[in-house]
Short mmCIF file of C-alpha atoms in Angstrom, two decimals:
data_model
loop_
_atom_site.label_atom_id
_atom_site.label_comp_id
_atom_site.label_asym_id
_atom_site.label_seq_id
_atom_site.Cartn_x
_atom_site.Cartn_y
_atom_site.Cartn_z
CA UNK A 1 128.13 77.67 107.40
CA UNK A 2 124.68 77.18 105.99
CA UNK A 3 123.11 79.38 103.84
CA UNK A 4 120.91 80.83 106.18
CA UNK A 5 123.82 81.34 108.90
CA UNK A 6 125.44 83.44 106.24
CA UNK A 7 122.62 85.51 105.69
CA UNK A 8 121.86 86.31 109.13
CA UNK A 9 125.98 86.69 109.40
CA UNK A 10 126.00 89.40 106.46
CA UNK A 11 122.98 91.24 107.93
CA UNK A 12 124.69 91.17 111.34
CA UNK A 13 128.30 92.75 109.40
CA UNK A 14 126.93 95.18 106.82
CA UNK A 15 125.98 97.45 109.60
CA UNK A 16 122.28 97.83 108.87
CA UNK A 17 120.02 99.08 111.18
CA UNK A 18 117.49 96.34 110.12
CA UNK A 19 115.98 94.65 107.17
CA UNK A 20 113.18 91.93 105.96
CA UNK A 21 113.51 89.83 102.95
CA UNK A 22 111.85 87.19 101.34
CA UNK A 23 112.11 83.90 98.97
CA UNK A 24 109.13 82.89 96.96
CA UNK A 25 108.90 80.64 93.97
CA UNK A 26 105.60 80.21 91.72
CA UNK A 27 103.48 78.20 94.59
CA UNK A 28 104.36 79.92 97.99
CA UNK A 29 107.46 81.40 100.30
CA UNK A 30 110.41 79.75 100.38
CA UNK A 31 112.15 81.67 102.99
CA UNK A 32 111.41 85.11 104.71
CA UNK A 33 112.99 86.64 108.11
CA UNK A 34 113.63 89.96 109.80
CA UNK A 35 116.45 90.97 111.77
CA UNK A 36 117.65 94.34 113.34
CA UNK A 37 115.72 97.60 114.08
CA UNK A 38 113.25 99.61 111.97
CA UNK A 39 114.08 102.56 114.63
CA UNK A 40 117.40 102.40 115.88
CA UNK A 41 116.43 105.47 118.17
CA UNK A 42 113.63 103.58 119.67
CA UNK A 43 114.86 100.24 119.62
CA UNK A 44 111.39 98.95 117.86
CA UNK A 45 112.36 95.82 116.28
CA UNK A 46 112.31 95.34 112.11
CA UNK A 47 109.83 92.64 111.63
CA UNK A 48 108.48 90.76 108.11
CA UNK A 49 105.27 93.12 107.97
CA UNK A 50 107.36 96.32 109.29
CA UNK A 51 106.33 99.23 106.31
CA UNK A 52 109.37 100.61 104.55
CA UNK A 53 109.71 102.92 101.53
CA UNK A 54 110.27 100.91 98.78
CA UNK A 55 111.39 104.24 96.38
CA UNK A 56 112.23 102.74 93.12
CA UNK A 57 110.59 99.67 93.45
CA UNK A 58 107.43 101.49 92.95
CA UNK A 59 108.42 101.29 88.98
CA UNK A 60 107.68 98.03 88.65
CA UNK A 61 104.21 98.45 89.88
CA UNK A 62 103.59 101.35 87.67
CA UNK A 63 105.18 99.81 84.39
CA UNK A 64 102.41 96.88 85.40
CA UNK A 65 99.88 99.56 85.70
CA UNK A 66 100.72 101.57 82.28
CA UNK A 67 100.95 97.89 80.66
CA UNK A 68 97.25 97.59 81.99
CA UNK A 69 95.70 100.41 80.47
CA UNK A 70 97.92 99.33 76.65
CA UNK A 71 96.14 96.28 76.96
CA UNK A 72 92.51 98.46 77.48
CA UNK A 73 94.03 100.63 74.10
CA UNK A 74 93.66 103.40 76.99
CA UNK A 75 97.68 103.90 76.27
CA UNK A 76 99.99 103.26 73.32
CA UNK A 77 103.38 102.39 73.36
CA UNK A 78 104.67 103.84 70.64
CA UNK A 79 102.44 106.93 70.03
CA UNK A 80 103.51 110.34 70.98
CA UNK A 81 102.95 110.27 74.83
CA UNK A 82 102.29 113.98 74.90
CA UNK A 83 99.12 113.07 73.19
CA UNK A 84 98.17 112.45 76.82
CA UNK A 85 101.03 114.59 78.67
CA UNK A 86 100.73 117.84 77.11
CA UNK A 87 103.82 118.58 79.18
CA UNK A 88 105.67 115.91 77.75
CA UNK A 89 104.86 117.54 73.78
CA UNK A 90 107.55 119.32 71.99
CA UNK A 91 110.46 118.07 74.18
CA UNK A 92 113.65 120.24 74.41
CA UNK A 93 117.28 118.66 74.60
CA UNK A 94 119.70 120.50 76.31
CA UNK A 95 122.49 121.03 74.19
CA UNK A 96 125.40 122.74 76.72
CA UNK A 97 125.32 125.87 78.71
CA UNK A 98 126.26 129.17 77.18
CA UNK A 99 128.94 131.13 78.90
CA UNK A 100 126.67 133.03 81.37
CA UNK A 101 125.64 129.13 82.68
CA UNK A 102 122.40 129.28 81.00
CA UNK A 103 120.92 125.93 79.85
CA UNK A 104 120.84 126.03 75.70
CA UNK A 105 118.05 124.02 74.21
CA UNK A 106 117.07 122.38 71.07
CA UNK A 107 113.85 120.54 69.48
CA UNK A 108 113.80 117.14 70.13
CA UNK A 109 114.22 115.31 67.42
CA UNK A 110 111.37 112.40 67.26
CA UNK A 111 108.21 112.38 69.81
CA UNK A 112 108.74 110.37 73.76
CA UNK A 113 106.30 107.67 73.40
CA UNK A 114 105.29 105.25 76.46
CA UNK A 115 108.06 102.71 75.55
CA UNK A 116 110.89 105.52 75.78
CA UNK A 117 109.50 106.18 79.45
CA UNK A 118 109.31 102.63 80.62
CA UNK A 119 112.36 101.79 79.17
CA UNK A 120 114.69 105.04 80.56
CA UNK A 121 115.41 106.28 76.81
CA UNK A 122 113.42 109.30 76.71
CA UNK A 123 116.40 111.48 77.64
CA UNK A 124 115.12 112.37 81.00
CA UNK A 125 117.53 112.40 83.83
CA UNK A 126 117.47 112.70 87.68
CA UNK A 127 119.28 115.71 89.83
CA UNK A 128 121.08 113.17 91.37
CA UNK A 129 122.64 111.19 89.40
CA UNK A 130 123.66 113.30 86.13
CA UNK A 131 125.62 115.97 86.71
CA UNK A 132 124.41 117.74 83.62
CA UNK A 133 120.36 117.85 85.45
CA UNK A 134 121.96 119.59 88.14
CA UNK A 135 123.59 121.92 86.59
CA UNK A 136 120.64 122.54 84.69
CA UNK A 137 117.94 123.03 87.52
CA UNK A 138 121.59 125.74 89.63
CA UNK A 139 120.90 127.67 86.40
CA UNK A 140 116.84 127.83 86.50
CA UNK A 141 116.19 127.32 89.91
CA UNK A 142 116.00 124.38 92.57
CA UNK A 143 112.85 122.73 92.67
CA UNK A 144 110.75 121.78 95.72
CA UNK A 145 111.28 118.05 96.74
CA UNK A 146 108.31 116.18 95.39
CA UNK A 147 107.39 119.29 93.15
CA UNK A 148 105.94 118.41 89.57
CA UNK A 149 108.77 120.96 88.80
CA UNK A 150 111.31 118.83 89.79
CA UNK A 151 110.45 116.18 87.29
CA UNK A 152 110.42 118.64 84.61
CA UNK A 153 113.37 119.36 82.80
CA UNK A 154 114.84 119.31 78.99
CA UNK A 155 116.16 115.67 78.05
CA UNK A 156 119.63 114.84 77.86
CA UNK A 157 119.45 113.40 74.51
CA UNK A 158 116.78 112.54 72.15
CA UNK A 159 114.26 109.61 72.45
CA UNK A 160 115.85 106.18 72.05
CA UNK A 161 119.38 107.57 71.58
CA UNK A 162 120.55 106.20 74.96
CA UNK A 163 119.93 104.86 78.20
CA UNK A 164 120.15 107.06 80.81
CA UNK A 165 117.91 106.73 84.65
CA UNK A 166 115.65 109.49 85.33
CA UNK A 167 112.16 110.30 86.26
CA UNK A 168 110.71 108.94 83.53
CA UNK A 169 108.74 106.09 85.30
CA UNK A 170 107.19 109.42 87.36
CA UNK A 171 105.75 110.54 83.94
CA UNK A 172 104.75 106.91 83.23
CA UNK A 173 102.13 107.18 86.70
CA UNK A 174 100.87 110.59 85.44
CA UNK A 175 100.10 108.83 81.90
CA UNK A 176 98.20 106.35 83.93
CA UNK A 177 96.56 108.80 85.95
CA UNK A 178 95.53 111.02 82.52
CA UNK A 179 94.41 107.57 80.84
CA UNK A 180 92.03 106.44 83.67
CA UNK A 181 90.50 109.82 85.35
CA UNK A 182 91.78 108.42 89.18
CA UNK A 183 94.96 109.14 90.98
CA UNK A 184 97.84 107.04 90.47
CA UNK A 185 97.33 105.99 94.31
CA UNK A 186 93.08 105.07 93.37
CA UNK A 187 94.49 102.85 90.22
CA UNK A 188 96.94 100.80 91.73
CA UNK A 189 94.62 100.02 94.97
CA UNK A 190 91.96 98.81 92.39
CA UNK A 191 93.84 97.02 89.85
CA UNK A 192 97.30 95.64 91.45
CA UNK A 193 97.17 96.21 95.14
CA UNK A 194 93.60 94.53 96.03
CA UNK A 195 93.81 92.19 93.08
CA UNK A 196 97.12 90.44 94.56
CA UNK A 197 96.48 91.05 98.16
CA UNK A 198 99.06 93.57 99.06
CA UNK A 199 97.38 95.72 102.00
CA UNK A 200 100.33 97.65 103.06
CA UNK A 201 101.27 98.67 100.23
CA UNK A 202 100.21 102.70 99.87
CA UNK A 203 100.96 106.26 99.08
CA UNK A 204 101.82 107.76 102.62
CA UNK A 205 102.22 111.60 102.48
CA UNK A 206 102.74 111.06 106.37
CA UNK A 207 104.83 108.34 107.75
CA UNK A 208 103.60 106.60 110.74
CA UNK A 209 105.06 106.37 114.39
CA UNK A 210 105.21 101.80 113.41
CA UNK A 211 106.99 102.63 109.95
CA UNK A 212 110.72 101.95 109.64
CA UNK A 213 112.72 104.94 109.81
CA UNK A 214 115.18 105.61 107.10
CA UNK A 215 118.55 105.98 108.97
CA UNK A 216 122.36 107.56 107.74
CA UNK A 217 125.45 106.90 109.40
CA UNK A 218 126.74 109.56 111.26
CA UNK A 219 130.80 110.71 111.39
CA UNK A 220 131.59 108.03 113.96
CA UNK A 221 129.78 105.17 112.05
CA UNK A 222 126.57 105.36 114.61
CA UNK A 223 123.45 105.25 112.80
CA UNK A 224 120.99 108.07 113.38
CA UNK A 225 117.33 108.45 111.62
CA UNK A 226 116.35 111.08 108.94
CA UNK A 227 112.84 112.16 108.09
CA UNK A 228 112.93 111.34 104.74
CA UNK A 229 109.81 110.67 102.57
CA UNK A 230 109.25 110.26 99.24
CA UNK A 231 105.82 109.70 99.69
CA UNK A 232 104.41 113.32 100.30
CA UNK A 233 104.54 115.87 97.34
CA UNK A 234 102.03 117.41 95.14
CA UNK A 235 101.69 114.20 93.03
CA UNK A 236 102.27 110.62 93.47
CA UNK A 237 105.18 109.72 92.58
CA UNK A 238 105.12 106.60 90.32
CA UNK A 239 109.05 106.79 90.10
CA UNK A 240 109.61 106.12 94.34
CA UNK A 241 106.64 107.16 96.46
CA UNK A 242 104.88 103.66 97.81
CA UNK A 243 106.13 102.05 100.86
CA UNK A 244 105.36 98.39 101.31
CA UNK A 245 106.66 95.43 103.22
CA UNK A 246 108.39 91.91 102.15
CA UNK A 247 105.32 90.14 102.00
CA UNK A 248 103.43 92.57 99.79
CA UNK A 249 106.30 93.01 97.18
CA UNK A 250 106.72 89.21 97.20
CA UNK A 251 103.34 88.83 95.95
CA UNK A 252 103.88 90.80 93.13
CA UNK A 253 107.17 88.92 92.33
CA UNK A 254 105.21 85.70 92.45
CA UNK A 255 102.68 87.07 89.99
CA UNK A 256 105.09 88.23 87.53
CA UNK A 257 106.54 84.25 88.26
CA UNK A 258 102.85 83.32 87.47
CA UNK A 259 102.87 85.24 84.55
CA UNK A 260 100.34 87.92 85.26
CA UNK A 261 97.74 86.38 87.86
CA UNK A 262 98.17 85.23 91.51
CA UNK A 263 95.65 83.39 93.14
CA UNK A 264 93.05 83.10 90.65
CA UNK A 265 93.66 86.96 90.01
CA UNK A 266 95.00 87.81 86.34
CA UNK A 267 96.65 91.66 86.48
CA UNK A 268 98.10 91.25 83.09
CA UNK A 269 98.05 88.70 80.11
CA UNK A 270 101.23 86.54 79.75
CA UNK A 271 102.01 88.51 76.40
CA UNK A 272 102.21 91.80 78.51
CA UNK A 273 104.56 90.06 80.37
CA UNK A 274 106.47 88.32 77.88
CA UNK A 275 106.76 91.79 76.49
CA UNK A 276 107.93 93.54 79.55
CA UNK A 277 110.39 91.29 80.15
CA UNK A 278 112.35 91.31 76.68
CA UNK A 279 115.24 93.40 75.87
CA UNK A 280 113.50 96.56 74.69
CA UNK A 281 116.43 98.29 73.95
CA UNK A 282 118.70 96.86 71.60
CA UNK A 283 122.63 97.50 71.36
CA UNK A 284 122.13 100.05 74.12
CA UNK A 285 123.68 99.32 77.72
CA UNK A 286 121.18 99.84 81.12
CA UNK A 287 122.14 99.93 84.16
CA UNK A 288 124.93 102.16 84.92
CA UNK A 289 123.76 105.06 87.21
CA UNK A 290 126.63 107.59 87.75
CA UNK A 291 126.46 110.24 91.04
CA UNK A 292 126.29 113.92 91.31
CA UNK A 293 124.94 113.49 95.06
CA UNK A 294 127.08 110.59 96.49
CA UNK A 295 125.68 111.37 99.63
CA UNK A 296 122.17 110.67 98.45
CA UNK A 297 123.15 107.26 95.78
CA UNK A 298 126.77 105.65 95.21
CA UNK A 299 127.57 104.82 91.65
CA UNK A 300 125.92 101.73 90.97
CA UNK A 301 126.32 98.88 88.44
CA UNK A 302 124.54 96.07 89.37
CA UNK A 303 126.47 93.88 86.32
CA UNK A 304 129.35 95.56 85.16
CA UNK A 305 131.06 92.66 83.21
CA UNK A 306 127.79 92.19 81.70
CA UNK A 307 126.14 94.13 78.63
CA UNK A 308 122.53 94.55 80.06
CA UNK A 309 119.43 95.32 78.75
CA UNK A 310 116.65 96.67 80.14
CA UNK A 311 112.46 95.64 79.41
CA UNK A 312 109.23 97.79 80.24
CA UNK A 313 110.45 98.35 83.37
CA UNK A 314 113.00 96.27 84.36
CA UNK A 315 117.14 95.60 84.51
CA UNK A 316 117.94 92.52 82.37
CA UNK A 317 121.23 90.20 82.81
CA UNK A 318 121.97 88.62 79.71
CA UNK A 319 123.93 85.86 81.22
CA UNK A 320 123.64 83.84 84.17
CA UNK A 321 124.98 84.74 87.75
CA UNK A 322 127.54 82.49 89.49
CA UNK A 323 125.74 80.70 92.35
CA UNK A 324 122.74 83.10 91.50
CA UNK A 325 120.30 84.33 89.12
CA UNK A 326 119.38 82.83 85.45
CA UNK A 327 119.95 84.60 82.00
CA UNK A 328 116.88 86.85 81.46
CA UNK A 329 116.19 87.70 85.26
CA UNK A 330 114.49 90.89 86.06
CA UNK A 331 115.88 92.77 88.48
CA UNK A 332 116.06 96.64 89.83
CA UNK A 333 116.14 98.20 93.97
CA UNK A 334 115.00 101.35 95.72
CA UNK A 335 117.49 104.61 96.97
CA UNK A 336 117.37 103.08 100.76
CA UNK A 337 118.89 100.16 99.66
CA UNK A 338 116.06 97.58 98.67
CA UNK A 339 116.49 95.06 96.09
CA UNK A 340 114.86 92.13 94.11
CA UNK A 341 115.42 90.01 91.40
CA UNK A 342 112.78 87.35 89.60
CA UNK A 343 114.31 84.52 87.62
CA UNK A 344 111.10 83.74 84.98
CA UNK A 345 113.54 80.39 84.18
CA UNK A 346 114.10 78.65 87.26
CA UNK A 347 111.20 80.04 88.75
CA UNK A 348 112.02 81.93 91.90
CA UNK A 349 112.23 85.57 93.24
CA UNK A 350 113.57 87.65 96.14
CA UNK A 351 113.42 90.50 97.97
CA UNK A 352 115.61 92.25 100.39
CA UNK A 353 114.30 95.49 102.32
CA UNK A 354 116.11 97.95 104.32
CA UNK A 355 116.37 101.58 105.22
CA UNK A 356 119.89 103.04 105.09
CA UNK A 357 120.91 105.35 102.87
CA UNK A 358 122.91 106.87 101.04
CA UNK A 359 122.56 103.83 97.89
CA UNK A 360 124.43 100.67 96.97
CA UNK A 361 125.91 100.50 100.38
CA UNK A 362 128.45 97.96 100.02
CA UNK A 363 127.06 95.49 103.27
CA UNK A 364 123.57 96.03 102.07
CA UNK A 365 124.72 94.63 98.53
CA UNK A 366 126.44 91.55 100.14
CA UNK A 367 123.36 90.37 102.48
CA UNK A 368 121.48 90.82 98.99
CA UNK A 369 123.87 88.29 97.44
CA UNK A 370 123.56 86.11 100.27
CA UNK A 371 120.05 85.67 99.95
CA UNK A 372 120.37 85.41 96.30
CA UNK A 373 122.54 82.31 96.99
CA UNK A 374 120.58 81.07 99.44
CA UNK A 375 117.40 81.09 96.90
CA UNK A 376 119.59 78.78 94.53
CA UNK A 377 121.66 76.53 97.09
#
């Protein structure tokens, strides 16, 4: 079976209702194709240019964006962030609940700077995966979806003490917004988006009748869509609110190949992204995301015989992949089950878009693999 057979052959098994992904190296596309439905309702086919939420692939894009404005000296790394956050000043760390359930709280013990936000060491969590967050916002009250509220809560340890996946990178695209007076939405059109060419990728507080429909499996296996957004809210999330399509995120996976520019463009200097794509966090593990929503994200460890690091915004493997990836690839995904890697060494990247959730749906995973070892066959 060729490579490309067994792509099209997981797609066709895993149950999807559709995806797009791509293959680019430093000089052009590889590989791309679309299969399946971006509505199974309607029937409307998934094609390469079909608009999908991308979720947590938005981080990457906003790490690029904070690294921007550290190479202006409009941001620090390492100085107190609430310098520009007020919000983020004078953390708490919740320390238990006392017997009538009520969160107990304690000073933080060192200021959150920049790095502990791009890096998920600040402390801050997310409802759904630590157990602990959601216990915390059942005792003070559930916050509206997309609600600056819901991205504000006491950290689960203090700053650099562990790795832990949160909203952090959502703090990161309110840092950027504070350093350069325009909404996260404005900065990213100006400085990433029209810079590398990527014109569908956006903030959509509405989505549109020709975007893909996120879809869940029903009690019989059928799939059914949801109207779920993470685009709408009263800020922009830089956490998980864009939606894009394959082409768009594979030109900013060949610029980060290209070490900051893509044609004749430069978005960052090659130290920036040097930088972001080091180890930033020492003996500390990344990558392990426990559940307290199953329904919404699966337990997920992309590497778990590994001991990986994490950089200014992306997961790092330490060693290389069987049939896959090299040692020091960047990787990370989005909650519908989206995923990409980009191997700086051999000099290729990938994408892989759908829209199922809940995430790390097992078929999903495997036509990901595929196409990673398609990329290196």
């Amino acid at each position: 079976m060729s490579t490309e057979t067994a792509l099209a052959h997981a797609i066709s098994t895993a149950g999807l209702p559709g995806a797009s992904a791509m293959i680019v190296d430093r000089d052009g596309i590889r590989f791309s194709g679309a299969w399946g439905h971006a509505d199974v309702g309607t029937g409307a086919p998934m094609a390469l240019d079909t608009v999908c939420q991308i979720a947590s692939m938005t981080k990457a894009l906003v790490s690029v964006a904070a690294m921007q404005l550290v190479e202006q000296g409009q941001l620090t790394l390492d100085g107190p962030i609430g310098d520009v956050l007020p919000e983020l000043a004078d953390a708490q760390v919740l320390d238990g609940f006392g017997e009538d359930g009520q969160p107990q709280l304690r000073p933080a013990n060192r200021s959150i700077t920049l790095r502990h936000l791009l890096t998920h060491t600040a402390g801050l969590g997310y409802f759904f995966v630590q157990p602990q967050v959601l216990q915390y916002f059942g005792a003070v009250g559930m916050p509206a979806p997309g609600s600056k509220a819901s991205i504000t809560m006491p950290l689960m340890f203090d700053p650099g003490e562990q790795w832990e996946y949160g909203v952090a990178t959502d703090w990161a695209g309110l840092a950027v917004e504070a350093a350069s007076g325009m909404t996260l939405g404005d900065y990213l059109q100006a400085n990433i988006f029209e810079p590398l060419g990527m014109t569908d990728t956006a903030f959509r507080p509405e989505l549109s009748d020709n975007m893909a429909k996120v879809h869940v499996r029903g009690e019989a296996g059928e799939l059914e869509a949801t109207p779920m957004n993470l685009g709408g809210g009263e800020f922009q999330s830089g956490g998980g609110g864009l939606s894009s399509t394959a082409p768009d995120y594979a030109k900013f996976l060949q610029m980060m190949l290209r070490k900051g520019e893509l044609g004749g463009n430069r978005v960052l200097s090659a130290e920036s992204i040097a930088e972001m794509s080091r180890n930033q966090i020492g003996d500390l593990r990344a990558g392990y995301m426990g559940s307290a929503m199953p329904d919404l994200a699966q337990p997920f460890d992309t590497f778990p015989d590994q001991h990986t690091g994490w950089g200014l915004g992306f997961l790092i493997n330490p060693e290389p992949i069987e049939d896959g990836r090299s040692a020091g690839s960047l990787a990370w995904a989005g909650i519908f089950n989206s995923y990409y890697w980009i191997d700086p060494a051999a000099g290729v990247a990938g994408v892989f878009i759908s829209q199922l959730s809940p995430f790390g749906d097992p078929g999903a995973l495997a036509a990901f693999k595929e196409l990673e070892t398609m990329a290196y066959a």
